[in-house]
PDB file of C-alpha atoms in Angstrom:
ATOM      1  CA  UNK W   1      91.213 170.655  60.873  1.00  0.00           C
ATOM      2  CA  UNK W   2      92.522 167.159  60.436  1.00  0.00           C
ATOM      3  CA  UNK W   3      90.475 164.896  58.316  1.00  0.00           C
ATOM      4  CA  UNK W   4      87.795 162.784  60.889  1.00  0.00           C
ATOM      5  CA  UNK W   5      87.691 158.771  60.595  1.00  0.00           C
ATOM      6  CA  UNK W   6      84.624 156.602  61.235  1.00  0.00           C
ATOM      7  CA  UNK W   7      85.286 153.001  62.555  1.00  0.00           C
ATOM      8  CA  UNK W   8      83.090 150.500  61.251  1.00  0.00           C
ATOM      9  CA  UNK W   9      84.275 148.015  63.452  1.00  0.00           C
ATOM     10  CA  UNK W  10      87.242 145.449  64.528  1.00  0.00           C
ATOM     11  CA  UNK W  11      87.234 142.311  61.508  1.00  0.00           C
ATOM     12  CA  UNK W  12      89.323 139.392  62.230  1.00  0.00           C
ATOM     13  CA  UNK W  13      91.340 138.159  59.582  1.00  0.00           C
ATOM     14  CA  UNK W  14      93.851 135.264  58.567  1.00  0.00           C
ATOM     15  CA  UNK W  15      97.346 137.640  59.711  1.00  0.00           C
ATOM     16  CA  UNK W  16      94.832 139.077  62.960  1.00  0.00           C
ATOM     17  CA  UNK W  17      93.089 141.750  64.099  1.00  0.00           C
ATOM     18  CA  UNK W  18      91.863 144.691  61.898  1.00  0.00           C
ATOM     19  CA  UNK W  19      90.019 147.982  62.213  1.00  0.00           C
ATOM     20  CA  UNK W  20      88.125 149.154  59.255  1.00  0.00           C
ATOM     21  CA  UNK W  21      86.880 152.275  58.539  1.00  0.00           C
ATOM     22  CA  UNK W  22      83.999 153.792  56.076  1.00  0.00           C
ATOM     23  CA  UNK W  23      85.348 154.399  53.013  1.00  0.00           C
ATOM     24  CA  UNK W  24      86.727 150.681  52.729  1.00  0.00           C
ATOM     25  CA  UNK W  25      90.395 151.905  54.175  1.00  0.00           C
ATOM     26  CA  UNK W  26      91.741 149.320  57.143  1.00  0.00           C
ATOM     27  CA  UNK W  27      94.414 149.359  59.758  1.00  0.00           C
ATOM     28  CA  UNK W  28      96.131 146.371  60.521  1.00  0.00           C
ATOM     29  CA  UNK W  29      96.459 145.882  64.507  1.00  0.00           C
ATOM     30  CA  UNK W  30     100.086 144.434  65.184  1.00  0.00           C
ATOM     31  CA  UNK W  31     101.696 143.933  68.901  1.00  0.00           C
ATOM     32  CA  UNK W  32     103.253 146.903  69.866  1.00  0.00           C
ATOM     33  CA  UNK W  33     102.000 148.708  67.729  1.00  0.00           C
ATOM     34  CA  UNK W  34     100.972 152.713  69.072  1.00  0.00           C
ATOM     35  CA  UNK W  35      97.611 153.401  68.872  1.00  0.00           C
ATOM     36  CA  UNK W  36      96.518 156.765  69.574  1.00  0.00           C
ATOM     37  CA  UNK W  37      93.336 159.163  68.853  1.00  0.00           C
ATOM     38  CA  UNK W  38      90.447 161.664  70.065  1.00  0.00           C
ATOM     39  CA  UNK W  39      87.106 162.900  69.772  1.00  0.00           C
ATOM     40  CA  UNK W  40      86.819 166.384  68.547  1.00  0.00           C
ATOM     41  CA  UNK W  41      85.549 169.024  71.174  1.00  0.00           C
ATOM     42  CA  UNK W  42      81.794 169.277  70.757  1.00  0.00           C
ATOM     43  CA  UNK W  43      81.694 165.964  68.759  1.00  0.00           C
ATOM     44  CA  UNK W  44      78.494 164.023  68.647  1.00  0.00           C
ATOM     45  CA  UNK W  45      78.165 160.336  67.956  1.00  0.00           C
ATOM     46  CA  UNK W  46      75.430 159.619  66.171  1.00  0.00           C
ATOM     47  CA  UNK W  47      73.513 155.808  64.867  1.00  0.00           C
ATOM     48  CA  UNK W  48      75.208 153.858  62.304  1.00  0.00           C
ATOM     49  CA  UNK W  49      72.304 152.537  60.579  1.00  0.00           C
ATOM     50  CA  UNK W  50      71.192 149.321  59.340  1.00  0.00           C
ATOM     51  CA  UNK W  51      71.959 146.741  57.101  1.00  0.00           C
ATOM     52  CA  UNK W  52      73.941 148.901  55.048  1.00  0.00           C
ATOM     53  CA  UNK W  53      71.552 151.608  54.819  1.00  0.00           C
ATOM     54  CA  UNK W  54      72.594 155.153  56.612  1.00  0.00           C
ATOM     55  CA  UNK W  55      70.089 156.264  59.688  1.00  0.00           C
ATOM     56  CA  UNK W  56      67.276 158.711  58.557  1.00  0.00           C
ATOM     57  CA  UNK W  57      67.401 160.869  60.999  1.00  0.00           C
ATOM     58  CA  UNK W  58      71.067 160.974  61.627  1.00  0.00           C
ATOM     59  CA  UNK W  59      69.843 160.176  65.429  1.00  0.00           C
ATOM     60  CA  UNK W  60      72.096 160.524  68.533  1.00  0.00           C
ATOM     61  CA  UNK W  61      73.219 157.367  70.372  1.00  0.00           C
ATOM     62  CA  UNK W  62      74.666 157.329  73.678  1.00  0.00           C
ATOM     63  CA  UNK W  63      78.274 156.827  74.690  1.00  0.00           C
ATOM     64  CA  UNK W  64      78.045 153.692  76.172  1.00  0.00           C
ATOM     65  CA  UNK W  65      76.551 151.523  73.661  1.00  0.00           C
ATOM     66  CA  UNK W  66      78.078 149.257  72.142  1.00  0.00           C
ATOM     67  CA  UNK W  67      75.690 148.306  68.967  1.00  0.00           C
ATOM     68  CA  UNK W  68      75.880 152.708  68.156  1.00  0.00           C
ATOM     69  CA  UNK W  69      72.436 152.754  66.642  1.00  0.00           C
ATOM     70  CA  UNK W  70      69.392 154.347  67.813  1.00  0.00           C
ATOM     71  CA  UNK W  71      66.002 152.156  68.456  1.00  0.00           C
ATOM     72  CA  UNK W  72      64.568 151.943  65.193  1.00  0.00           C
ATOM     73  CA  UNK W  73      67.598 151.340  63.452  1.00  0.00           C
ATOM     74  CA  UNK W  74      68.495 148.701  65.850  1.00  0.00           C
ATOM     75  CA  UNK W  75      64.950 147.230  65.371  1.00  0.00           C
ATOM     76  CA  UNK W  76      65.888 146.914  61.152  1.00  0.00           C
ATOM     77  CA  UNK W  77      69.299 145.324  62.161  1.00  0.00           C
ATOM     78  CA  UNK W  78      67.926 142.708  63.600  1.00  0.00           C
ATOM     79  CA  UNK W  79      65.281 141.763  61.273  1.00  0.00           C
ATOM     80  CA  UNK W  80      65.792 138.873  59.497  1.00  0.00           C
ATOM     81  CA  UNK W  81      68.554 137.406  60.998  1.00  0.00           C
ATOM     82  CA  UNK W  82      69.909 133.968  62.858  1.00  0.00           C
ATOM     83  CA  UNK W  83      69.877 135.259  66.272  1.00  0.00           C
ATOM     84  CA  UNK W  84      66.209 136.704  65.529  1.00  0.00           C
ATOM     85  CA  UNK W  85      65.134 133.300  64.102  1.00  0.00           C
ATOM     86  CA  UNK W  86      64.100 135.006  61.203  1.00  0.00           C
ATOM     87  CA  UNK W  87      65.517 133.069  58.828  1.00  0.00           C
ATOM     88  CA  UNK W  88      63.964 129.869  59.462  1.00  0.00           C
ATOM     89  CA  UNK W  89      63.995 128.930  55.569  1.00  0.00           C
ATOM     90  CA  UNK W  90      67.894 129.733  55.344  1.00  0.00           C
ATOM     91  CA  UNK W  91      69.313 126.345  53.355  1.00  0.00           C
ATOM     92  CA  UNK W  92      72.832 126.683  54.414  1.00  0.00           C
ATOM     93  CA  UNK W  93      74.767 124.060  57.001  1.00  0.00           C
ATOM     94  CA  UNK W  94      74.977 125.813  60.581  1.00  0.00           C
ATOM     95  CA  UNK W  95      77.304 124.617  63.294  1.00  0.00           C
ATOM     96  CA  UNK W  96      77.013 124.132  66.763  1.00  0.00           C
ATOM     97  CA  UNK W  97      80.343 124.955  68.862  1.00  0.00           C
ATOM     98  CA  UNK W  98      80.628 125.105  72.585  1.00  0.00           C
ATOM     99  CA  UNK W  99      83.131 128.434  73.116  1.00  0.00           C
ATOM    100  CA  UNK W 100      85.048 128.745  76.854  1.00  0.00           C
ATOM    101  CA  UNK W 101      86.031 132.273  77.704  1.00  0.00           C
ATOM    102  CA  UNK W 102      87.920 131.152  81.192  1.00  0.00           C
ATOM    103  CA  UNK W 103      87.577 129.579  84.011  1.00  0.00           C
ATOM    104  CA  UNK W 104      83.673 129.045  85.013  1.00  0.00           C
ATOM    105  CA  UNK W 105      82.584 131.014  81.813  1.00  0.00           C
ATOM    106  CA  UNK W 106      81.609 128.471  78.828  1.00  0.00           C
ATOM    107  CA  UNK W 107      78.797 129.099  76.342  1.00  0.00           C
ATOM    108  CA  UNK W 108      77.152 127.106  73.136  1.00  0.00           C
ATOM    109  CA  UNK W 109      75.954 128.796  70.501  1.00  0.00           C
ATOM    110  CA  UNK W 110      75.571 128.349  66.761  1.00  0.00           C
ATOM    111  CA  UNK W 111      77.578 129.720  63.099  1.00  0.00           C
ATOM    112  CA  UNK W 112      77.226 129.626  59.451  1.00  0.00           C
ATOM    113  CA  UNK W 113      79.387 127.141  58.219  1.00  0.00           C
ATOM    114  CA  UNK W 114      80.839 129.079  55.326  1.00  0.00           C
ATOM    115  CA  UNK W 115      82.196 131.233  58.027  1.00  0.00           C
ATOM    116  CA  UNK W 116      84.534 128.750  59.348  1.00  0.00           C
ATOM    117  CA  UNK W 117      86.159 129.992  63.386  1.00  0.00           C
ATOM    118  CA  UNK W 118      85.424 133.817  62.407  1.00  0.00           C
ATOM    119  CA  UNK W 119      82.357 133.668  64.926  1.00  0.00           C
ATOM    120  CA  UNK W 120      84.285 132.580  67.699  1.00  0.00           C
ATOM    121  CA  UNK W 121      87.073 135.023  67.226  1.00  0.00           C
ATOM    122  CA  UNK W 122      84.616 138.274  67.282  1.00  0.00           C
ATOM    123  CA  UNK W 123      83.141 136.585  70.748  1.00  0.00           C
ATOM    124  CA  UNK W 124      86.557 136.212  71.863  1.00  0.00           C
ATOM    125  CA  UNK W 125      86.550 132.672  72.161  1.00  0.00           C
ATOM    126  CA  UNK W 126      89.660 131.360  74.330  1.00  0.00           C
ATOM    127  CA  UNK W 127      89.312 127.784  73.286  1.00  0.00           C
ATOM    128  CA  UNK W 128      86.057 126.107  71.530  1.00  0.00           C
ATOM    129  CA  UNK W 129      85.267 122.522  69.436  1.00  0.00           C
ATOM    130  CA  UNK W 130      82.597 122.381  67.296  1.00  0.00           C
ATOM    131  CA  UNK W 131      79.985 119.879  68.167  1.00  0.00           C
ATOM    132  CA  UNK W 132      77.639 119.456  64.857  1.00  0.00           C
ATOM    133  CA  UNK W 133      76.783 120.723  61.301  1.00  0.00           C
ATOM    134  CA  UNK W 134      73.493 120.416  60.088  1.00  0.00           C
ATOM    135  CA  UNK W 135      70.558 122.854  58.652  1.00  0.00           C
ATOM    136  CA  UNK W 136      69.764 125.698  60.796  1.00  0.00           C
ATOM    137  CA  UNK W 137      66.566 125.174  62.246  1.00  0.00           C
ATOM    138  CA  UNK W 138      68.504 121.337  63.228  1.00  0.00           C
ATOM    139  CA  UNK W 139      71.246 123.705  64.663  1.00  0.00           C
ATOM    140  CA  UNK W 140      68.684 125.618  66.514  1.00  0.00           C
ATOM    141  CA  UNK W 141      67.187 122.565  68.259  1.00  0.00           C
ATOM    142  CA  UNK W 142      70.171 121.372  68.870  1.00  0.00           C
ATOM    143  CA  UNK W 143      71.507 124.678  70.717  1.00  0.00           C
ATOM    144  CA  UNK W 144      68.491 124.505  72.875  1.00  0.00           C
ATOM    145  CA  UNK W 145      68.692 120.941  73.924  1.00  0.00           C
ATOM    146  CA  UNK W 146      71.946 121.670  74.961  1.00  0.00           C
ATOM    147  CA  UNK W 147      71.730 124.889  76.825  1.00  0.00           C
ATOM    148  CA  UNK W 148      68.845 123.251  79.204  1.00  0.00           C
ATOM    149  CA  UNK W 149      70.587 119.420  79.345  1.00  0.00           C
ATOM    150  CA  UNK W 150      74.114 121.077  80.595  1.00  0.00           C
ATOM    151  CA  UNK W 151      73.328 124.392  82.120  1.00  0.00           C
ATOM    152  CA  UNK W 152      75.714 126.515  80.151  1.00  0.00           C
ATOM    153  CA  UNK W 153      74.136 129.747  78.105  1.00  0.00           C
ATOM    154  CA  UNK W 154      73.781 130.857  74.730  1.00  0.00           C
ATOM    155  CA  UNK W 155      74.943 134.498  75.515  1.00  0.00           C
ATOM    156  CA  UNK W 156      78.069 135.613  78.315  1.00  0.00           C
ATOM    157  CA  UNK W 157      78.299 139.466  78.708  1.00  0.00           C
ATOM    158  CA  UNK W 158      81.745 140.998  77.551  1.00  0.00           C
ATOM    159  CA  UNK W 159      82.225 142.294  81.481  1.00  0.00           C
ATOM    160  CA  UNK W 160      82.225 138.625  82.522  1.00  0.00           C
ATOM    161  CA  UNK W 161      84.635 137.367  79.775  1.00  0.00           C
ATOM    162  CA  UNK W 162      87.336 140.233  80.189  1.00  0.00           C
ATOM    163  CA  UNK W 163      86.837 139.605  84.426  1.00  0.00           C
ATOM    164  CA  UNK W 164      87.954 135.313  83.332  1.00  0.00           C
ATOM    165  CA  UNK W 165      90.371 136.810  80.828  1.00  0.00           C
ATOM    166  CA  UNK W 166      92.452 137.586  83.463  1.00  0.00           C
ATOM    167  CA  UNK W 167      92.829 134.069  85.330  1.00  0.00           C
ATOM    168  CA  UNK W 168      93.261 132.183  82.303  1.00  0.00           C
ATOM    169  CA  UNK W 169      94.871 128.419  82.842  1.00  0.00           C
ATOM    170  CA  UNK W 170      98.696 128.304  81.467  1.00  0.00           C
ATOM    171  CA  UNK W 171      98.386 125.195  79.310  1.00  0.00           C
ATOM    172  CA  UNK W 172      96.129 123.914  76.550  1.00  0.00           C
ATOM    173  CA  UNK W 173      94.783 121.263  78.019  1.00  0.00           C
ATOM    174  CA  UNK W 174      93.984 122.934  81.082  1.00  0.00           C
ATOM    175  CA  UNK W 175      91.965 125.485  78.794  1.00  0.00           C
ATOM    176  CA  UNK W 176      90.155 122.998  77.232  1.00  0.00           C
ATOM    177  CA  UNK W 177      89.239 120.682  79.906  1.00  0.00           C
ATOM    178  CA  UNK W 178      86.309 122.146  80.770  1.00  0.00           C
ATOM    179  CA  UNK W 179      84.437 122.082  77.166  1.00  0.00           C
ATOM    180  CA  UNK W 180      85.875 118.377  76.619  1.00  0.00           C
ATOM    181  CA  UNK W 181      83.574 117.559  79.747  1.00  0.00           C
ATOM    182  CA  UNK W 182      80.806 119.336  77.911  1.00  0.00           C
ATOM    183  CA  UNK W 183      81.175 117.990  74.840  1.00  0.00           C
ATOM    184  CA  UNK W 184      81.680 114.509  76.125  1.00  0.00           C
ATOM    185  CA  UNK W 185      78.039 114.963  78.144  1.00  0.00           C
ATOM    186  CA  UNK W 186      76.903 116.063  74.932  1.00  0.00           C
ATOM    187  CA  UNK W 187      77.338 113.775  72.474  1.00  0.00           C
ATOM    188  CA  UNK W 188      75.960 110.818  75.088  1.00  0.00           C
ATOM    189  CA  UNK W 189      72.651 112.949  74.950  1.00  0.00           C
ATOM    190  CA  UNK W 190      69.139 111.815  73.175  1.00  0.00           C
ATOM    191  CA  UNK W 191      67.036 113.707  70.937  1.00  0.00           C
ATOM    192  CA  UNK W 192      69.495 115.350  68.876  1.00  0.00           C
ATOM    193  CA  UNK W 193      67.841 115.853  65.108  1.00  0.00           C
ATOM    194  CA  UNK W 194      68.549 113.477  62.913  1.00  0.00           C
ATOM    195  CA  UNK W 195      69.794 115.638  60.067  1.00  0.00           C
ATOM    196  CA  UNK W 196      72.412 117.416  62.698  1.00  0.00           C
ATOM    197  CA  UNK W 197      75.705 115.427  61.800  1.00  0.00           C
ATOM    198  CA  UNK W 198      77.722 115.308  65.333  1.00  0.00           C
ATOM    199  CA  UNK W 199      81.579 115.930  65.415  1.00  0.00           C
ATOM    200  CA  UNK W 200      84.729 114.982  67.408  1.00  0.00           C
ATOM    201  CA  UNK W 201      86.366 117.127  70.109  1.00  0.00           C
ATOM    202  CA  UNK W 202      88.619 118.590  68.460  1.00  0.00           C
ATOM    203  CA  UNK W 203      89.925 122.006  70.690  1.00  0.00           C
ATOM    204  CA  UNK W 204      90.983 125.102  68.941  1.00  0.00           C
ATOM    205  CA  UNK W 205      92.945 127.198  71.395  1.00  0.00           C
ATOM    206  CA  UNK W 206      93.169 131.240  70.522  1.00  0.00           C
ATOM    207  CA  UNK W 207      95.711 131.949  73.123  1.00  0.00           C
ATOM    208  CA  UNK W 208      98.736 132.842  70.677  1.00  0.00           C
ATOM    209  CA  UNK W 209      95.655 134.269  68.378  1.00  0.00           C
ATOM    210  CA  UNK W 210      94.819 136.457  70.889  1.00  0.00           C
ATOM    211  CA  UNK W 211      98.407 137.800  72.029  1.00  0.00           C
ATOM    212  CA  UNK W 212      97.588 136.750  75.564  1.00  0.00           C
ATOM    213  CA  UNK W 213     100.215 134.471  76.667  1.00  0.00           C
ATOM    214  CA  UNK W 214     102.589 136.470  79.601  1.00  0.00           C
ATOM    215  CA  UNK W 215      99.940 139.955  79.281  1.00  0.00           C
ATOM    216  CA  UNK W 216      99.386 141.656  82.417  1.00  0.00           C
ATOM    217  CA  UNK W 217      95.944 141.273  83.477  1.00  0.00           C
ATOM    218  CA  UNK W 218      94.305 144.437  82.739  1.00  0.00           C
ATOM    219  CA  UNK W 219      93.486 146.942  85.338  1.00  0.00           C
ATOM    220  CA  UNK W 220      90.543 149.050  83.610  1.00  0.00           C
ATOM    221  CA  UNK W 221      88.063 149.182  80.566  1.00  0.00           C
ATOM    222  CA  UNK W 222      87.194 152.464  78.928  1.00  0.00           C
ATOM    223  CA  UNK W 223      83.643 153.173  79.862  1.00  0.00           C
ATOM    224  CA  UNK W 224      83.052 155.411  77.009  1.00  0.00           C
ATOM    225  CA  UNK W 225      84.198 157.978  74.534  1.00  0.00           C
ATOM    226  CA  UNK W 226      83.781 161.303  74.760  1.00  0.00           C
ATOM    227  CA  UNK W 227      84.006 164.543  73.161  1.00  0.00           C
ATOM    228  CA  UNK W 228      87.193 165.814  73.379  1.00  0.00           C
ATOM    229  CA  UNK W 229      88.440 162.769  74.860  1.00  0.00           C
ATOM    230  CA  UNK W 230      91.236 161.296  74.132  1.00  0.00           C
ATOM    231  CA  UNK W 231      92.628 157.100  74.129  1.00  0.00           C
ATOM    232  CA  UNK W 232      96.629 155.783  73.476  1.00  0.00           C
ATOM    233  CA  UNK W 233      98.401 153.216  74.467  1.00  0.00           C
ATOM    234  CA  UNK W 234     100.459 150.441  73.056  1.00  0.00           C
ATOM    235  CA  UNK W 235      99.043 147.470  72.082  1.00  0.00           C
ATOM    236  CA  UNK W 236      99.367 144.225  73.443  1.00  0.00           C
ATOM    237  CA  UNK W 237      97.107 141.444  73.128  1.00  0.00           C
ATOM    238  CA  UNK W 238      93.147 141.578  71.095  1.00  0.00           C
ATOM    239  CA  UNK W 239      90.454 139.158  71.881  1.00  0.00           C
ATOM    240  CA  UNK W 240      87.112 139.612  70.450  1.00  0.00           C
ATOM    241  CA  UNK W 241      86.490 143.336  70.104  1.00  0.00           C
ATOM    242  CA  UNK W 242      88.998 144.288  72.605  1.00  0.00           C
ATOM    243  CA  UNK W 243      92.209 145.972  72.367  1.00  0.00           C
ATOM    244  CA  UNK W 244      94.412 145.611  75.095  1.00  0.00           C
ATOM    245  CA  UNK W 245      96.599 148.945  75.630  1.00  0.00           C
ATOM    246  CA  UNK W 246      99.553 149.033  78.054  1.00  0.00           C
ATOM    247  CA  UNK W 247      98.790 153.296  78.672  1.00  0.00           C
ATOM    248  CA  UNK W 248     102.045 153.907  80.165  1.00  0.00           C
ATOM    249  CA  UNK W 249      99.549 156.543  82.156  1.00  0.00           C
ATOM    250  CA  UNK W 250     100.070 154.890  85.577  1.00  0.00           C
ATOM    251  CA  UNK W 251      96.270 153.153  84.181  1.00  0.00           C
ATOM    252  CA  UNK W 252      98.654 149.935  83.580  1.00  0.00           C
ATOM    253  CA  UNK W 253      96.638 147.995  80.387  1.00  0.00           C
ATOM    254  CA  UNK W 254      93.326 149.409  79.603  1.00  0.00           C
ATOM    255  CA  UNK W 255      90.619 147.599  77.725  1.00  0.00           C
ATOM    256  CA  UNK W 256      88.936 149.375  74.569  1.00  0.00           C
ATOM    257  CA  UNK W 257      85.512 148.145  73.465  1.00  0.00           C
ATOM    258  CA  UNK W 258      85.991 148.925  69.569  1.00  0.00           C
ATOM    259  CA  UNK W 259      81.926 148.553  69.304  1.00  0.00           C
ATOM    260  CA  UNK W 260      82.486 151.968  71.480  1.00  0.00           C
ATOM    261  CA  UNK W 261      84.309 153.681  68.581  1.00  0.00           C
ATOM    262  CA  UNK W 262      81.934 153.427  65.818  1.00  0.00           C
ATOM    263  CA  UNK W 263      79.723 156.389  64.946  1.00  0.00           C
ATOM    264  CA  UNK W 264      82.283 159.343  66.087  1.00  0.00           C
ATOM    265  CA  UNK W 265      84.540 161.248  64.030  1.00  0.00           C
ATOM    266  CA  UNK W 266      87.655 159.991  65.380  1.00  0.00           C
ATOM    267  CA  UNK W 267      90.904 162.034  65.093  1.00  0.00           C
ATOM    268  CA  UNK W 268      94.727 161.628  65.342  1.00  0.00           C
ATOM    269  CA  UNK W 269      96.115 162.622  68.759  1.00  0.00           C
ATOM    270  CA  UNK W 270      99.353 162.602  70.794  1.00  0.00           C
ATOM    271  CA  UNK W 271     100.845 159.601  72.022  1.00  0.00           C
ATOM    272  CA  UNK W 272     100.603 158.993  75.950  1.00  0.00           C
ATOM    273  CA  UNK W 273      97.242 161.091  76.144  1.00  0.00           C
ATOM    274  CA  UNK W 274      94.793 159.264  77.243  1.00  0.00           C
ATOM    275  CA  UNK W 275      91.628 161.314  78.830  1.00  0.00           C
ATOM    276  CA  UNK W 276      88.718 159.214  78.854  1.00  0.00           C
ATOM    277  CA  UNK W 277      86.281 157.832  81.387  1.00  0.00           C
ATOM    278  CA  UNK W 278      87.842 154.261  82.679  1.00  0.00           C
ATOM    279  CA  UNK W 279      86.201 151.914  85.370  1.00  0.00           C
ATOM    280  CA  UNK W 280      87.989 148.712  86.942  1.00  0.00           C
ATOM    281  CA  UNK W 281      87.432 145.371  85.213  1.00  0.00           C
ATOM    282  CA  UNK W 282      84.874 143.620  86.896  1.00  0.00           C
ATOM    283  CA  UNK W 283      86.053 140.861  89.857  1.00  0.00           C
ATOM    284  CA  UNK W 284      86.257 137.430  88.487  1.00  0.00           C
ATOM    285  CA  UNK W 285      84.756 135.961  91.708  1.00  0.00           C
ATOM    286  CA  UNK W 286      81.662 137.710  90.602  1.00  0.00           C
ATOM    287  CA  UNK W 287      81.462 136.701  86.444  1.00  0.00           C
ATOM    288  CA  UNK W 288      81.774 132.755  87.819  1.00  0.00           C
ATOM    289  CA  UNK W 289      78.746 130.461  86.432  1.00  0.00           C
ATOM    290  CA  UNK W 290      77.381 129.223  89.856  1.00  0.00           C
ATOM    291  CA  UNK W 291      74.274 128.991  88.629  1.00  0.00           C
ATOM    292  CA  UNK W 292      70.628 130.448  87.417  1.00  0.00           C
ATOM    293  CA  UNK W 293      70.304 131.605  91.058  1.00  0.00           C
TER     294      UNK W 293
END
């Protein structure tokens, strides 16, 4: 029996997008390039642990999520960190960045500085400026001040940003006009902290990142893995944890969550099969920001 791989997730580096694998081993994700594998029959995919630390009771996890850890593990994972405001006492700069997705779908949210754009390229960030550096619990106040003052969130769900994906505007100004609007009502805001030093509009567009200029909007996402199942197709753009496969199944481009790959045993398979559970991408009309209510 072939020799099974375990994905540990999709990293973003300087040259693009890269899968890594336990073990320390990576594949480098290039346009065009074939990708192609399956689930052994009767596989199970079990939690990933936390923090570094393998699960203790090897637990089950179902198909369809995308953090592959079971509750208590999940529970350790998030324990002291940003998103948890756990780490109130944390002395490194933060930024705040406001992050557009596509038309309608714009977000601000906070990133270690030391991490430079990385954050916004796992979100999947079409185009984003950063707004303000300061210490994190500054940061904080500062994302909350601005998610109430201009109505955008702190959090879109994937289904809404691959629905906007599709529709995106053909120029770069066009992408970024919408968070130049919101960073303008920003910065003309009171009550930002005083140790939060504010910052220019300065757009960073991911388009040519991303591989998304002249892609065909994508038709489906795969729901989940399963045993026996199998995924391939040919890829042709990445954004975030997405791949974008052109199936050549009469599927037309199929999204793959790569947060839905880790904790199987994943093994080579035959190019053009492609046998998993798929549902259409959801309706842009309905991921639109029109509102709380």
């Amino acid at each position: 029996m072939a020799q099974a791989w375990r994905c540990s997730g999709l990293r973003w580096s300087a040259d693009g997008p890269v899968l890594a694998w336990e073990g320390g081993r990576s594949s480098a994700l290039t346009w065009g390039k074939r990708v192609a594998f399956g689930v052994a029959e009767g596989g199970v995919r079990t939690c990933v642990g936390a923090r570094g630390h393998a699960c203790p009771l090897g637990a089950a996890v179902p198909g369809r999520s995308t953090g592959a850890r079971c509750e208590e593990c999940a529970r350790l994972d998030r324990a002291h960190s940003v998103a948890a405001d756990t780490l109130a006492d944390d002395p490194r700069p933060y930024r705040v960045y406001l992050a557009w997705f596509g038309p309608g779908a714009a977000k601000v949210g906070i990133t270690a500085a030391r991490r430079g754009p990385a954050r916004l390229l796992e979100q999947g960030a079409v185009c984003f400026s950063w707004l303000g550096t300061g210490p994190l619990m500054a940061a904080r106040r500062t994302e909350e001040l601005l998610r109430a003052a201009l109505r955008v969130p702190d959090r879109i769900p994937y289904a809404d940003k691959r629905a906007v994906r599709a529709v995106l505007p053909a120029g770069e100004g066009d992408r970024a006009a919408e968070i130049a609007g919101l960073h303008a009502r920003a910065v003309a805001l009171a009550g930002w902290p005083e140790s939060l030093v504010r910052e220019p509009f300065r757009p960073v567009d991911h388009v040519g990142v991303f591989g998304l200029s002249g892609v065909p909007a994508a038709a489906g996402e795969v729901r989940e893995l399963v045993a026996g199942g199998t995924v391939s197709g040919e890829l042709v753009a990445a954004a975030g944890p997405d791949l974008h496969l052109a199936t050549g199944t009469g599927r037309g481009v199929v999204v793959l969550d790569t947060r839905l790959l880790t904790g199987w045993g994943l093994l080579p398979a035959a190019d053009g099969e492609f046998s998993v559970p798929v549902r259409a991408v959801r309706d842009r009309a309905a991921a639109a920001q029109d509102g709380l209510f």
